[in-house]
Amino acid sequence: MKLEKILDKLGALEKNSFIKIIDNIISQNPKNGKEIEKILSSSNKGLKSADNQNISKIFHLIASEFTDHLKCEFQEANSQLDILIDIIIRDGNCVMKQDWFSRLYETEIKKLKVKIKVLNTELENDKSELSESRKRDYKIYKNCLSTAYKNDIANNREAKITSDELSIILTLSKQLNLSQEDVKLINYSILPIKKIDILDVINDLKNLGVVFFSKKENTIYVADEMVKLLRAVRGKEIAEKFYRRTLKLLREPIVNQISKNYNIDRKLTNGEKIEEIIKEGISFTSLLSNDIYKEGSNLTEKKKTLNELCEKGLNIQNLKGSTLDDKITSLIEHFDHVEKDEKVGISLDGFDKMLTELNKDLPKLNKELKEQFELQDEYVLNANFLLDYNIKPRDILDLISKTDLSKFIKNNEIKQRGDDILNILDHYKDVENLYLENYENVGFRNLNLLKENGISIKESELGLKFEELTKVIFKGLGFDVDDKFKNQLNTQKDMMDILINLGNNEIIIIECKTIKEKGYNKFSAVSRQLKSYQNLALKNDLRIVKILLVAPDFSDDFIYDCEMDTEMNLSLLTATTLSKIFESFKASKFKEFPHVLFRDIVINEERILKALSK
């Protein structure tokens, strides 16, 4: 769930710890201080009075400073912060009831204690499956950690690991190529591990600023933006779902090779090994640099293998970069972009339809999803619910076996040639709704984003498509979009885009503009155009209730010129605001949108959404 959406759900008290940390960072002159100051000065209010959208923007601007704040907390070696963060950054754990989080925490502690016993036994057993070199690495790290922790006792001080000692030990773990799970097990075999009261755990995480807790709903929220930041702190470059997507493309001998390198039970099934590899916390960069190749592969062979994995398996053509490291960085950036993108690749209606039909053909899928993503609700095959957990259509299909995918494709008459997953996504695309979900991208003429979101369109067609989509939205708002009457009025010289007929000779005129850069700024040209439409309507004895100009964005100069205009009843409406009004209207009690709400110079989204929710 996005930060802004979570903040909208909470009261001031529940946001207080988070706001305090951001306020403290702002007071220390962060690198993006000028941009932050501009956001706060635009409303002439401090951070506590800023709206949730602006708080979200400011968090994005202080992300690196917030990361430093968290890294300081990690200096406390026995804080259990590694255990807790590893729980809350798992796919599906961004929204949890308190009792569910408590259960996950208790389970994690129990599993750790069992694994620690197994590891200690393996280290002492001459016949263990651990190689001698791996045993040596574990013992070196364990002995160094033990010395750092216990040397205080010899000096009659409380046993602890200082920040200097910790930084040396972390460097040692990297040089020994230990996974995060290895480090965690050895750490807690030396440092005492005990279960902390769950309310204290939640309170500590809340004061740290990484979670929000709603007492009213008894629910913990972790923002998508925070999950990404916490993953970076833990050295996890990509989400588990993308890690899984990559591992599932590897041949079983390679998966076995990785399992052997990281002491994973080779008796497990291939799918279970993949899950264990993910849980180990092995760096994705390390995996792609060393672990997925046949022994003895040279650099050229490694690059060829990685290119084939991306092109044939992940459908990423022409991976950027000349060196292996560059290519790995490009792949991580690709997954990062996919995760940030709020679009789902198919429409919401298409997503829901796909889930309904998957549930019909694969009745065990609901249970498998619950277990895979640790979801608490009984029925989880709902598009809006899954998107709140940042789980998208592709993430669902990645979990389904090839046999079940083939069965589903045949049962639903989906194209069978080519890539199964891409064929399924294409089948449920629902083009009109997909265009509506990309309304702002059409307005900004963003061909690259449209292509990535499954829309193929020529640049020359974008202006007309933006106008068509605006018509669809106003029809959806219950208005009479009267093309016949508009065509009667239009002349060769004056051709208005959209005319809404309110009856009794009253109309609303709508003009649509697309732009490539942010900030539409051609007021003089558009005002001449709109005044000519106004004159045309007045000549025909029509009363113009409102003129609306719809564009993706407006510059400050454009807004100022509009405010100074005394000849037209003109309001400016951004594509994003219109989309949100449309979504809110569909859930409201109104059958027709009350056009009197279009009364600002720049249409106030927040005020209209509140009015519709009453």
Coordinates of C-alpha atoms in Angstrom, one line a residue:
M1 CA 0.0 0.0 0.0
K2 CA 1.4 3.4 -0.9
L3 CA 2.4 5.8 1.8
E4 CA -0.1 8.4 0.9
K5 CA -3.0 5.9 1.0
I6 CA -1.9 4.7 4.5
L7 CA -1.6 8.3 5.8
D8 CA -5.2 9.0 4.5
K9 CA -6.4 6.1 6.8
L10 CA -4.7 7.3 10.0
G11 CA -5.3 10.0 12.6
A12 CA -2.7 12.6 13.6
L13 CA -1.6 10.7 16.7
E14 CA -0.9 7.5 14.7
K15 CA 1.3 9.5 12.2
N16 CA 3.1 11.4 15.0
S17 CA 6.3 9.3 15.3
F18 CA 6.9 9.2 11.6
I19 CA 6.3 13.0 11.2
K20 CA 8.7 13.7 14.1
I21 CA 11.5 11.8 12.4
I22 CA 11.0 13.5 9.0
D23 CA 10.8 16.9 10.8
N24 CA 14.1 16.1 12.6
I25 CA 15.8 15.2 9.2
I26 CA 14.5 18.4 7.6
S27 CA 16.0 20.4 10.5
Q28 CA 19.4 19.0 9.7
N29 CA 19.5 20.5 6.1
P30 CA 19.1 17.4 3.9
K31 CA 20.5 17.5 0.4
N32 CA 17.0 18.1 -1.1
G33 CA 16.3 20.8 1.4
K34 CA 15.4 23.5 -1.2
E35 CA 12.8 21.3 -2.9
I36 CA 11.3 20.4 0.5
E37 CA 11.2 24.0 1.5
K38 CA 9.4 24.8 -1.8
I39 CA 6.7 22.1 -1.0
L40 CA 6.1 23.4 2.5
S41 CA 6.2 27.1 1.6
S42 CA 3.6 26.6 -1.2
S43 CA 0.9 25.9 1.5
N44 CA 2.5 28.3 4.0
K45 CA 2.3 25.6 6.6
G46 CA 4.7 23.4 8.5
L47 CA 5.1 19.6 8.1
K48 CA 2.4 18.8 10.6
S49 CA -0.2 20.7 8.6
A50 CA 1.0 19.5 5.2
D51 CA -1.4 17.2 3.3
N52 CA -0.6 13.5 2.9
Q53 CA 0.4 13.9 -0.7
N54 CA 3.1 16.4 0.2
I55 CA 4.3 14.3 3.1
S56 CA 4.7 11.4 0.7
K57 CA 6.7 13.6 -1.7
I58 CA 8.9 14.9 1.2
F59 CA 9.6 11.3 2.3
H60 CA 10.8 10.5 -1.2
L61 CA 13.1 13.5 -1.0
I62 CA 14.7 12.5 2.3
A63 CA 14.9 8.7 1.6
S64 CA 18.7 8.6 1.8
E65 CA 18.7 10.4 5.1
F66 CA 16.0 8.2 6.5
T67 CA 18.1 5.2 5.4
D68 CA 21.1 6.6 7.4
H69 CA 18.7 7.0 10.4
L70 CA 17.8 3.2 10.2
K71 CA 21.4 2.1 9.7
C72 CA 22.3 3.8 13.0
E73 CA 19.7 1.6 14.7
F74 CA 21.3 -1.4 13.3
Q75 CA 24.5 -0.6 15.3
E76 CA 22.7 -2.3 18.2
A77 CA 23.7 -5.9 17.4
N78 CA 21.1 -7.6 19.6
S79 CA 18.1 -5.4 18.9
Q80 CA 16.4 -8.1 16.8
L81 CA 15.9 -5.5 14.2
D82 CA 17.2 -7.9 11.5
I83 CA 14.5 -10.5 12.5
L84 CA 11.7 -7.9 12.5
I85 CA 12.6 -6.2 9.3
D86 CA 13.0 -9.6 7.5
I87 CA 9.4 -10.3 8.5
I88 CA 7.8 -7.0 7.5
I89 CA 9.6 -6.7 4.1
R90 CA 8.3 -10.1 2.9
D91 CA 5.8 -9.9 0.0
G92 CA 2.3 -9.8 1.6
N93 CA 3.3 -8.5 5.0
C94 CA 2.7 -4.8 4.5
V95 CA -0.7 -4.9 6.1
M96 CA -1.2 -7.2 9.2
K97 CA -3.4 -7.5 12.1
Q98 CA -1.6 -7.4 15.5
D99 CA -2.3 -11.0 16.3
W100 CA -1.1 -12.1 12.9
F101 CA 2.2 -10.2 13.3
S102 CA 2.6 -11.7 16.7
R103 CA 2.1 -15.2 15.3
L104 CA 4.7 -14.5 12.5
Y105 CA 7.2 -13.2 15.1
E106 CA 6.8 -16.1 17.4
T107 CA 7.1 -18.6 14.5
E108 CA 10.3 -16.8 13.4
I109 CA 11.9 -17.0 16.9
K110 CA 11.0 -20.8 17.1
K111 CA 12.4 -21.5 13.7
L112 CA 15.6 -19.6 14.5
K113 CA 16.2 -21.6 17.7
V114 CA 15.7 -24.9 15.9
K115 CA 18.1 -23.8 13.0
I116 CA 20.7 -22.7 15.5
K117 CA 20.7 -26.1 17.2
V118 CA 21.0 -27.8 13.8
L119 CA 23.9 -25.5 12.8
N120 CA 25.8 -26.1 16.1
T121 CA 25.4 -29.8 15.7
E122 CA 26.6 -29.6 12.1
L123 CA 29.7 -27.7 13.1
E124 CA 30.6 -30.3 15.7
N125 CA 29.8 -33.4 13.6
D126 CA 32.6 -34.8 11.6
K127 CA 30.2 -36.5 9.2
S128 CA 28.0 -33.5 8.5
E129 CA 27.2 -32.5 5.0
L130 CA 29.0 -29.2 5.4
S131 CA 32.2 -29.0 3.5
E132 CA 35.4 -28.4 5.5
S133 CA 35.9 -25.0 3.9
R134 CA 32.4 -23.9 4.8
K135 CA 32.8 -25.2 8.4
R136 CA 36.0 -23.2 8.6
D137 CA 34.2 -20.0 7.4
Y138 CA 31.4 -20.4 10.0
K139 CA 33.8 -21.1 12.8
I140 CA 36.0 -18.1 11.9
Y141 CA 33.0 -15.8 12.0
K142 CA 31.5 -17.4 15.1
N143 CA 34.8 -17.1 17.1
C144 CA 35.3 -13.5 16.1
L145 CA 31.8 -12.6 17.1
S146 CA 32.2 -14.5 20.4
T147 CA 35.4 -12.6 21.2
A148 CA 33.8 -9.2 20.4
Y149 CA 30.8 -10.0 22.6
K150 CA 32.7 -11.6 25.6
N151 CA 35.8 -9.5 25.8
D152 CA 33.8 -7.0 27.9
I153 CA 33.2 -9.6 30.6
A154 CA 37.0 -10.1 31.0
N155 CA 37.2 -6.3 31.6
N156 CA 34.4 -6.3 34.1
R157 CA 32.0 -4.6 31.7
E158 CA 28.5 -5.5 30.4
A159 CA 28.8 -7.9 27.4
K160 CA 27.9 -6.1 24.2
I161 CA 29.2 -5.5 20.7
T162 CA 30.3 -1.9 19.9
S163 CA 29.5 -0.2 16.6
D164 CA 33.2 -0.4 15.6
E165 CA 33.3 -4.1 16.4
L166 CA 30.1 -4.7 14.5
S167 CA 31.4 -2.9 11.3
I168 CA 34.4 -5.2 11.3
I169 CA 32.3 -8.3 11.8
L170 CA 30.0 -7.3 9.0
T171 CA 33.0 -6.8 6.7
L172 CA 34.2 -10.3 7.7
S173 CA 30.8 -11.9 6.9
K174 CA 30.9 -10.4 3.4
Q175 CA 34.5 -11.6 2.8
L176 CA 33.5 -15.1 3.9
N177 CA 30.5 -14.9 1.5
L178 CA 28.0 -15.7 4.3
S179 CA 24.3 -15.3 3.6
Q180 CA 22.1 -13.1 5.7
E181 CA 20.6 -16.3 7.2
D182 CA 24.0 -17.7 8.1
V183 CA 24.9 -14.4 9.8
K184 CA 21.6 -14.3 11.7
L185 CA 22.0 -18.0 12.9
I186 CA 25.6 -17.5 14.1
N187 CA 24.8 -14.1 15.7
Y188 CA 21.9 -15.5 17.8
S189 CA 23.9 -18.5 18.7
I190 CA 26.2 -16.1 20.6
L191 CA 23.9 -13.3 21.5
P192 CA 20.9 -14.2 23.8
I193 CA 17.7 -14.5 21.8
K194 CA 14.4 -14.0 23.7
K195 CA 10.8 -13.2 22.7
I196 CA 9.8 -9.6 23.3
D197 CA 6.2 -8.6 24.1
I198 CA 4.5 -7.9 20.8
L199 CA 3.2 -4.5 21.8
D200 CA 6.7 -3.5 22.7
V201 CA 7.9 -4.7 19.3
I202 CA 5.2 -2.7 17.5
N203 CA 5.9 0.4 19.6
D204 CA 9.7 0.2 18.9
L205 CA 9.1 -0.2 15.1
K206 CA 6.5 2.7 15.2
N207 CA 9.0 5.0 17.1
L208 CA 11.6 4.0 14.5
G209 CA 9.2 5.3 11.8
V210 CA 9.1 2.1 9.8
V211 CA 5.5 1.0 10.6
F212 CA 2.2 2.7 11.4
F213 CA -0.2 1.1 13.9
S214 CA -4.0 1.8 13.9
K215 CA -5.3 0.9 17.4
K216 CA -8.9 1.4 16.1
E217 CA -8.3 -1.3 13.4
N218 CA -5.7 -3.2 15.4
T219 CA -3.6 -3.2 12.2
I220 CA 0.0 -2.6 11.3
Y221 CA 0.8 -0.8 8.0
V222 CA 4.1 -0.8 6.2
A223 CA 4.2 1.6 3.1
D224 CA 5.5 0.2 -0.2
E225 CA 8.1 3.0 -0.2
M226 CA 9.3 2.0 3.3
V227 CA 9.6 -1.7 2.3
K228 CA 11.8 -0.7 -0.6
L229 CA 14.0 1.4 1.7
L230 CA 14.2 -1.4 4.4
R231 CA 15.2 -3.9 1.8
A232 CA 18.1 -1.6 0.8
V233 CA 19.1 -1.4 4.5
R234 CA 19.2 -5.2 4.6
G235 CA 21.1 -5.4 1.4
K236 CA 18.3 -7.0 -0.6
E237 CA 18.3 -5.4 -4.0
I238 CA 14.9 -6.7 -5.3
A239 CA 11.6 -8.0 -4.0
E240 CA 11.2 -11.7 -3.3
K241 CA 8.7 -12.1 -6.1
F242 CA 11.3 -10.9 -8.7
Y243 CA 14.0 -13.1 -7.1
R244 CA 11.6 -16.1 -7.3
R245 CA 10.7 -15.2 -11.0
T246 CA 14.4 -15.4 -11.8
L247 CA 15.2 -18.6 -9.9
K248 CA 12.3 -20.4 -11.5
L249 CA 14.0 -20.0 -14.9
L250 CA 17.2 -21.8 -13.8
R251 CA 17.7 -25.5 -14.6
E252 CA 17.4 -27.9 -11.6
P253 CA 21.2 -28.7 -11.6
I254 CA 22.0 -25.0 -11.1
V255 CA 19.4 -24.7 -8.3
N256 CA 21.1 -27.8 -6.7
Q257 CA 24.5 -26.2 -7.1
I258 CA 23.3 -23.0 -5.3
S259 CA 21.7 -25.1 -2.6
K260 CA 25.0 -27.0 -2.0
N261 CA 26.9 -23.7 -1.8
Y262 CA 24.6 -22.4 0.9
N263 CA 24.0 -25.5 2.9
I264 CA 20.4 -26.0 1.8
D265 CA 18.9 -29.5 2.1
R266 CA 19.2 -31.2 -1.4
K267 CA 16.4 -33.6 -0.5
L268 CA 13.9 -30.8 -0.8
T269 CA 11.8 -30.4 -4.0
N270 CA 13.1 -27.9 -6.6
G271 CA 10.3 -25.4 -5.6
E272 CA 11.2 -25.8 -1.9
K273 CA 14.9 -25.2 -2.6
I274 CA 14.0 -22.0 -4.4
E275 CA 12.1 -20.7 -1.4
E276 CA 15.0 -21.6 0.9
I277 CA 17.5 -19.8 -1.4
I278 CA 15.2 -16.7 -1.1
K279 CA 15.0 -17.0 2.7
E280 CA 18.8 -17.3 2.9
G281 CA 19.1 -13.6 2.0
I282 CA 21.7 -14.3 -0.6
S283 CA 22.6 -11.1 -2.5
F284 CA 20.9 -11.0 -5.9
T285 CA 24.1 -9.4 -7.3
S286 CA 26.2 -12.2 -5.8
L287 CA 23.9 -14.8 -7.2
L288 CA 24.1 -13.4 -10.8
S289 CA 27.8 -12.8 -10.5
N290 CA 28.9 -16.2 -9.4
D291 CA 26.2 -18.8 -8.5
I292 CA 24.0 -19.4 -11.5
Y293 CA 26.8 -20.5 -13.9
K294 CA 28.4 -23.9 -14.6
E295 CA 31.7 -24.3 -12.7
G296 CA 34.6 -23.0 -14.7
S297 CA 32.5 -20.6 -16.8
N298 CA 34.6 -17.7 -18.2
L299 CA 33.4 -14.0 -18.3
T300 CA 32.1 -14.3 -21.9
E301 CA 30.1 -17.4 -21.1
K302 CA 28.6 -15.7 -18.0
K303 CA 27.5 -12.7 -20.0
K304 CA 25.9 -15.0 -22.7
T305 CA 24.1 -17.0 -20.0
L306 CA 22.7 -13.8 -18.3
N307 CA 21.6 -12.3 -21.7
E308 CA 19.7 -15.6 -22.5
L309 CA 18.1 -15.6 -19.0
C310 CA 16.8 -12.0 -19.6
E311 CA 15.8 -12.3 -23.2
K312 CA 14.3 -15.8 -23.3
G313 CA 13.1 -16.1 -19.7
L314 CA 12.3 -12.6 -18.4
N315 CA 11.4 -11.1 -21.9
I316 CA 13.8 -8.2 -21.4
Q317 CA 15.4 -7.5 -24.8
N318 CA 18.9 -5.8 -25.1
L319 CA 19.9 -5.7 -21.5
K320 CA 22.0 -2.5 -21.0
G321 CA 25.6 -2.7 -20.1
S322 CA 28.9 -4.0 -21.6
T323 CA 30.3 -5.6 -18.4
L324 CA 28.6 -8.4 -16.3
D325 CA 28.3 -5.9 -13.4
D326 CA 26.6 -3.3 -15.6
K327 CA 24.1 -5.9 -16.9
I328 CA 23.2 -7.1 -13.4
T329 CA 22.7 -3.4 -12.3
S330 CA 20.4 -2.9 -15.4
L331 CA 18.3 -6.0 -14.4
I332 CA 18.0 -4.7 -10.8
E333 CA 16.9 -1.3 -12.2
H334 CA 14.4 -3.0 -14.5
F335 CA 12.8 -4.8 -11.5
D336 CA 12.9 -1.6 -9.5
H337 CA 11.0 0.3 -12.2
V338 CA 8.4 -2.6 -12.5
E339 CA 7.8 -2.4 -8.7
K340 CA 7.4 1.4 -8.6
D341 CA 4.9 1.4 -11.5
E342 CA 1.4 1.5 -10.0
K343 CA -0.1 0.1 -13.2
V344 CA -0.8 -3.6 -13.2
G345 CA -0.3 -4.4 -17.0
I346 CA -4.0 -5.3 -17.4
S347 CA -7.1 -3.5 -16.3
L348 CA -8.6 -3.9 -12.8
D349 CA -11.7 -5.5 -14.3
G350 CA -9.4 -7.8 -16.3
F351 CA -7.4 -8.7 -13.1
D352 CA -10.6 -9.6 -11.2
K353 CA -11.9 -11.7 -14.1
M354 CA -8.6 -13.5 -14.3
L355 CA -8.7 -14.3 -10.6
T356 CA -12.3 -15.5 -10.7
E357 CA -11.5 -17.9 -13.6
L358 CA -8.2 -19.0 -12.0
N359 CA -10.2 -19.9 -8.8
K360 CA -12.6 -21.9 -10.8
D361 CA -10.0 -23.9 -12.6
L362 CA -7.4 -24.1 -9.8
P363 CA -9.3 -24.2 -6.5
K364 CA -6.2 -24.7 -4.4
L365 CA -4.7 -21.4 -5.7
N366 CA -6.4 -19.3 -2.9
K367 CA -4.8 -21.4 -0.2
E368 CA -1.4 -21.4 -2.0
L369 CA -1.5 -17.6 -2.3
K370 CA -2.3 -17.2 1.4
E371 CA 0.6 -19.4 2.4
Q372 CA 3.1 -17.9 -0.1
F373 CA 2.4 -14.3 0.9
E374 CA 1.5 -15.0 4.5
L375 CA -2.0 -13.4 4.1
Q376 CA -4.4 -13.5 7.0
D377 CA -7.8 -13.1 5.1
E378 CA -9.7 -16.2 4.1
Y379 CA -10.4 -15.3 0.5
V380 CA -7.6 -13.3 -1.2
L381 CA -8.4 -13.6 -4.9
N382 CA -9.6 -10.0 -5.2
A383 CA -7.8 -7.4 -7.4
N384 CA -8.0 -4.4 -5.1
F385 CA -7.1 -6.5 -2.0
L386 CA -4.0 -7.9 -3.7
L387 CA -2.9 -4.5 -5.1
D388 CA -2.9 -3.1 -1.6
Y389 CA -0.2 -5.7 -0.9
N390 CA 1.6 -4.7 -4.2
I391 CA 0.8 -8.2 -5.6
K392 CA 0.2 -7.9 -9.4
P393 CA -1.2 -10.3 -12.0
R394 CA 2.3 -11.4 -13.1
D395 CA 3.2 -12.2 -9.5
I396 CA 0.2 -14.5 -9.2
L397 CA 1.0 -16.3 -12.5
D398 CA 4.6 -16.8 -11.5
L399 CA 3.5 -19.0 -8.6
I400 CA 1.5 -21.4 -10.8
S401 CA 3.2 -24.6 -12.2
K402 CA 3.6 -25.0 -15.9
T403 CA 1.2 -27.9 -15.9
D404 CA -1.5 -25.9 -14.2
L405 CA -0.9 -22.9 -16.5
S406 CA -1.3 -25.1 -19.5
K407 CA -4.6 -26.5 -18.1
F408 CA -5.9 -23.0 -17.4
I409 CA -5.0 -21.8 -20.9
K410 CA -6.8 -24.7 -22.6
N411 CA -9.9 -24.4 -20.4
N412 CA -10.2 -20.6 -21.1
E413 CA -9.4 -20.7 -24.9
I414 CA -6.3 -18.6 -24.5
K415 CA -3.7 -18.5 -27.2
Q416 CA -1.2 -21.4 -26.8
R417 CA 1.7 -20.4 -29.0
G418 CA 4.5 -18.4 -27.4
D419 CA 5.0 -17.4 -23.7
D420 CA 2.1 -18.8 -21.5
I421 CA 2.2 -15.9 -18.9
L422 CA 2.3 -13.2 -21.6
N423 CA -0.6 -14.9 -23.4
I424 CA -2.7 -15.0 -20.3
L425 CA -2.0 -11.3 -19.5
D426 CA -2.9 -10.3 -23.1
H427 CA -6.2 -12.3 -22.9
Y428 CA -7.4 -10.3 -19.8
K429 CA -6.1 -6.9 -20.9
D430 CA -9.6 -5.2 -21.4
V431 CA -8.3 -2.4 -23.6
E432 CA -10.7 0.4 -22.7
N433 CA -10.2 0.1 -19.0
L434 CA -6.5 -0.2 -19.5
Y435 CA -6.5 3.1 -21.4
L436 CA -8.5 4.7 -18.6
E437 CA -6.0 3.5 -16.0
N438 CA -3.2 5.1 -18.2
Y439 CA -5.2 8.3 -18.8
E440 CA -2.5 10.5 -17.4
N441 CA 0.2 8.8 -19.4
V442 CA -1.8 9.4 -22.6
G443 CA -2.1 13.1 -21.6
F444 CA 1.7 13.3 -21.1
R445 CA 2.3 11.5 -24.4
N446 CA 4.5 9.0 -22.5
L447 CA 4.9 6.4 -25.2
N448 CA 7.5 4.4 -23.3
L449 CA 5.3 4.0 -20.2
L450 CA 2.3 3.2 -22.3
K451 CA 4.2 0.4 -24.1
E452 CA 5.5 -1.0 -20.8
N453 CA 1.9 -1.1 -19.5
G454 CA 0.7 -3.1 -22.5
I455 CA -0.6 -0.3 -24.8
S456 CA 0.5 0.1 -28.4
I457 CA -0.4 3.4 -30.0
K458 CA 1.1 5.9 -32.5
E459 CA 2.2 9.3 -31.1
S460 CA 0.1 11.0 -33.7
E461 CA -3.0 9.3 -32.2
L462 CA -2.5 10.4 -28.6
G463 CA -4.3 13.7 -28.8
L464 CA -7.5 12.1 -30.2
K465 CA -7.2 9.2 -27.7
F466 CA -7.0 11.7 -24.8
E467 CA -10.1 13.4 -26.0
E468 CA -11.9 10.1 -26.4
L469 CA -11.0 9.0 -22.9
T470 CA -12.1 12.3 -21.4
K471 CA -15.5 11.8 -23.1
V472 CA -15.8 8.3 -21.6
I473 CA -15.1 9.7 -18.2
F474 CA -17.7 12.5 -18.5
K475 CA -20.3 10.0 -19.8
G476 CA -19.4 7.8 -16.7
L477 CA -20.0 10.9 -14.5
G478 CA -23.6 10.9 -15.8
F479 CA -23.4 13.8 -18.2
D480 CA -25.0 14.1 -21.6
V481 CA -21.9 14.3 -23.9
D482 CA -23.8 15.6 -26.9
D483 CA -21.7 15.0 -30.1
K484 CA -24.7 15.7 -32.4
F485 CA -25.4 19.1 -30.9
K486 CA -21.7 19.9 -30.9
N487 CA -21.3 19.1 -34.6
Q488 CA -24.3 21.4 -35.4
L489 CA -22.6 24.3 -33.6
N490 CA -19.0 23.7 -34.8
T491 CA -17.7 25.6 -37.8
Q492 CA -14.6 24.9 -39.9
K493 CA -12.8 27.5 -37.8
D494 CA -14.2 26.8 -34.4
M495 CA -14.3 23.1 -33.3
M496 CA -14.8 22.5 -29.6
D497 CA -13.6 19.1 -28.3
I498 CA -16.5 18.1 -26.0
L499 CA -19.9 19.7 -25.3
I500 CA -22.0 18.7 -22.4
N501 CA -25.8 19.4 -22.8
L502 CA -27.4 20.3 -19.4
G503 CA -30.8 21.0 -21.0
N504 CA -32.6 24.4 -21.0
N505 CA -30.0 25.8 -23.4
E506 CA -27.3 25.4 -20.8
I507 CA -23.9 23.8 -21.7
I508 CA -20.5 23.0 -20.4
I509 CA -17.6 23.3 -22.9
I510 CA -14.5 21.1 -22.4
E511 CA -11.2 21.4 -24.2
C512 CA -8.5 18.7 -24.0
K513 CA -4.7 19.3 -24.2
T514 CA -1.9 16.8 -24.2
I515 CA 1.7 17.8 -23.4
K516 CA 5.1 16.2 -23.3
E517 CA 6.6 18.1 -20.4
K518 CA 5.1 19.0 -17.1
G519 CA 3.3 22.3 -16.8
Y520 CA 1.0 23.4 -19.7
N521 CA 1.9 27.0 -20.3
K522 CA 0.3 28.3 -23.5
F523 CA -2.5 30.4 -22.0
S524 CA -2.6 33.1 -24.6
A525 CA -3.2 30.5 -27.4
V526 CA -5.7 28.4 -25.6
S527 CA -7.6 31.5 -24.2
R528 CA -8.2 32.8 -27.8
Q529 CA -9.4 29.4 -28.8
L530 CA -11.8 29.1 -25.8
K531 CA -13.1 32.7 -26.3
S532 CA -14.0 31.8 -29.9
Y533 CA -16.0 28.8 -28.6
Q534 CA -17.7 31.0 -26.1
N535 CA -18.7 33.5 -28.7
L536 CA -20.0 30.7 -30.9
A537 CA -22.2 29.4 -28.1
L538 CA -23.5 32.9 -27.2
K539 CA -24.4 33.6 -30.8
N540 CA -26.7 30.5 -30.6
D541 CA -28.4 31.9 -27.4
L542 CA -26.7 29.3 -25.1
R543 CA -25.8 29.9 -21.5
I544 CA -22.3 28.6 -20.7
V545 CA -22.4 27.2 -17.2
K546 CA -18.7 26.4 -17.2
I547 CA -15.6 26.0 -19.5
L548 CA -13.2 23.3 -18.4
L549 CA -9.7 22.8 -19.7
V550 CA -8.4 19.3 -19.1
A551 CA -4.6 18.7 -19.3
P552 CA -2.1 16.5 -17.4
D553 CA -0.6 19.5 -15.6
F554 CA -0.5 23.3 -15.6
S555 CA 2.4 25.7 -15.0
D556 CA 2.2 28.4 -12.2
D557 CA 2.3 31.1 -14.9
F558 CA -0.7 29.4 -16.7
I559 CA -2.7 29.3 -13.5
Y560 CA -1.9 32.9 -12.7
D561 CA -3.0 34.1 -16.2
C562 CA -6.2 32.0 -15.8
E563 CA -6.9 33.8 -12.5
M564 CA -6.5 37.1 -14.1
D565 CA -8.9 36.4 -16.9
T566 CA -12.3 38.1 -16.4
E567 CA -14.0 37.1 -19.7
M568 CA -14.5 33.4 -19.2
N569 CA -15.9 31.1 -16.5
L570 CA -12.9 28.9 -16.9
S571 CA -11.6 26.1 -14.6
L572 CA -8.5 24.0 -14.9
L573 CA -8.7 20.3 -14.4
T574 CA -5.7 17.9 -14.3
A575 CA -6.0 14.4 -15.7
T576 CA -5.1 12.9 -12.3
T577 CA -7.8 14.8 -10.5
L578 CA -10.4 13.9 -13.1
S579 CA -9.5 10.2 -12.8
K580 CA -9.8 10.3 -9.0
I581 CA -13.1 12.1 -9.2
F582 CA -14.4 9.4 -11.6
E583 CA -13.3 6.6 -9.3
S584 CA -14.8 8.3 -6.2
F585 CA -18.0 9.0 -8.2
K586 CA -18.5 5.3 -9.1
A587 CA -18.5 4.5 -5.3
S588 CA -20.8 7.4 -4.4
K589 CA -24.6 7.7 -4.0
F590 CA -24.8 10.2 -7.0
K591 CA -26.3 9.2 -10.3
E592 CA -25.0 12.4 -12.0
F593 CA -22.0 14.4 -10.9
P594 CA -23.1 17.7 -9.3
H595 CA -21.4 20.2 -11.7
V596 CA -21.6 23.0 -9.2
L597 CA -18.5 21.4 -7.6
F598 CA -16.5 22.7 -10.6
R599 CA -16.1 26.1 -9.2
D600 CA -12.4 26.6 -8.5
I601 CA -9.8 28.1 -10.8
V602 CA -7.8 24.9 -10.4
I603 CA -10.3 22.2 -9.5
N604 CA -9.8 21.2 -5.8
E605 CA -9.5 17.4 -5.8
E606 CA -9.7 17.0 -2.0
R607 CA -12.8 19.1 -1.6
I608 CA -14.7 17.2 -4.4
L609 CA -13.7 13.8 -3.1
K610 CA -15.0 14.7 0.4
A611 CA -18.3 16.0 -1.1
L612 CA -18.7 12.7 -3.1
S613 CA -18.0 10.6 0.0
K614 CA -20.9 12.1 2.0

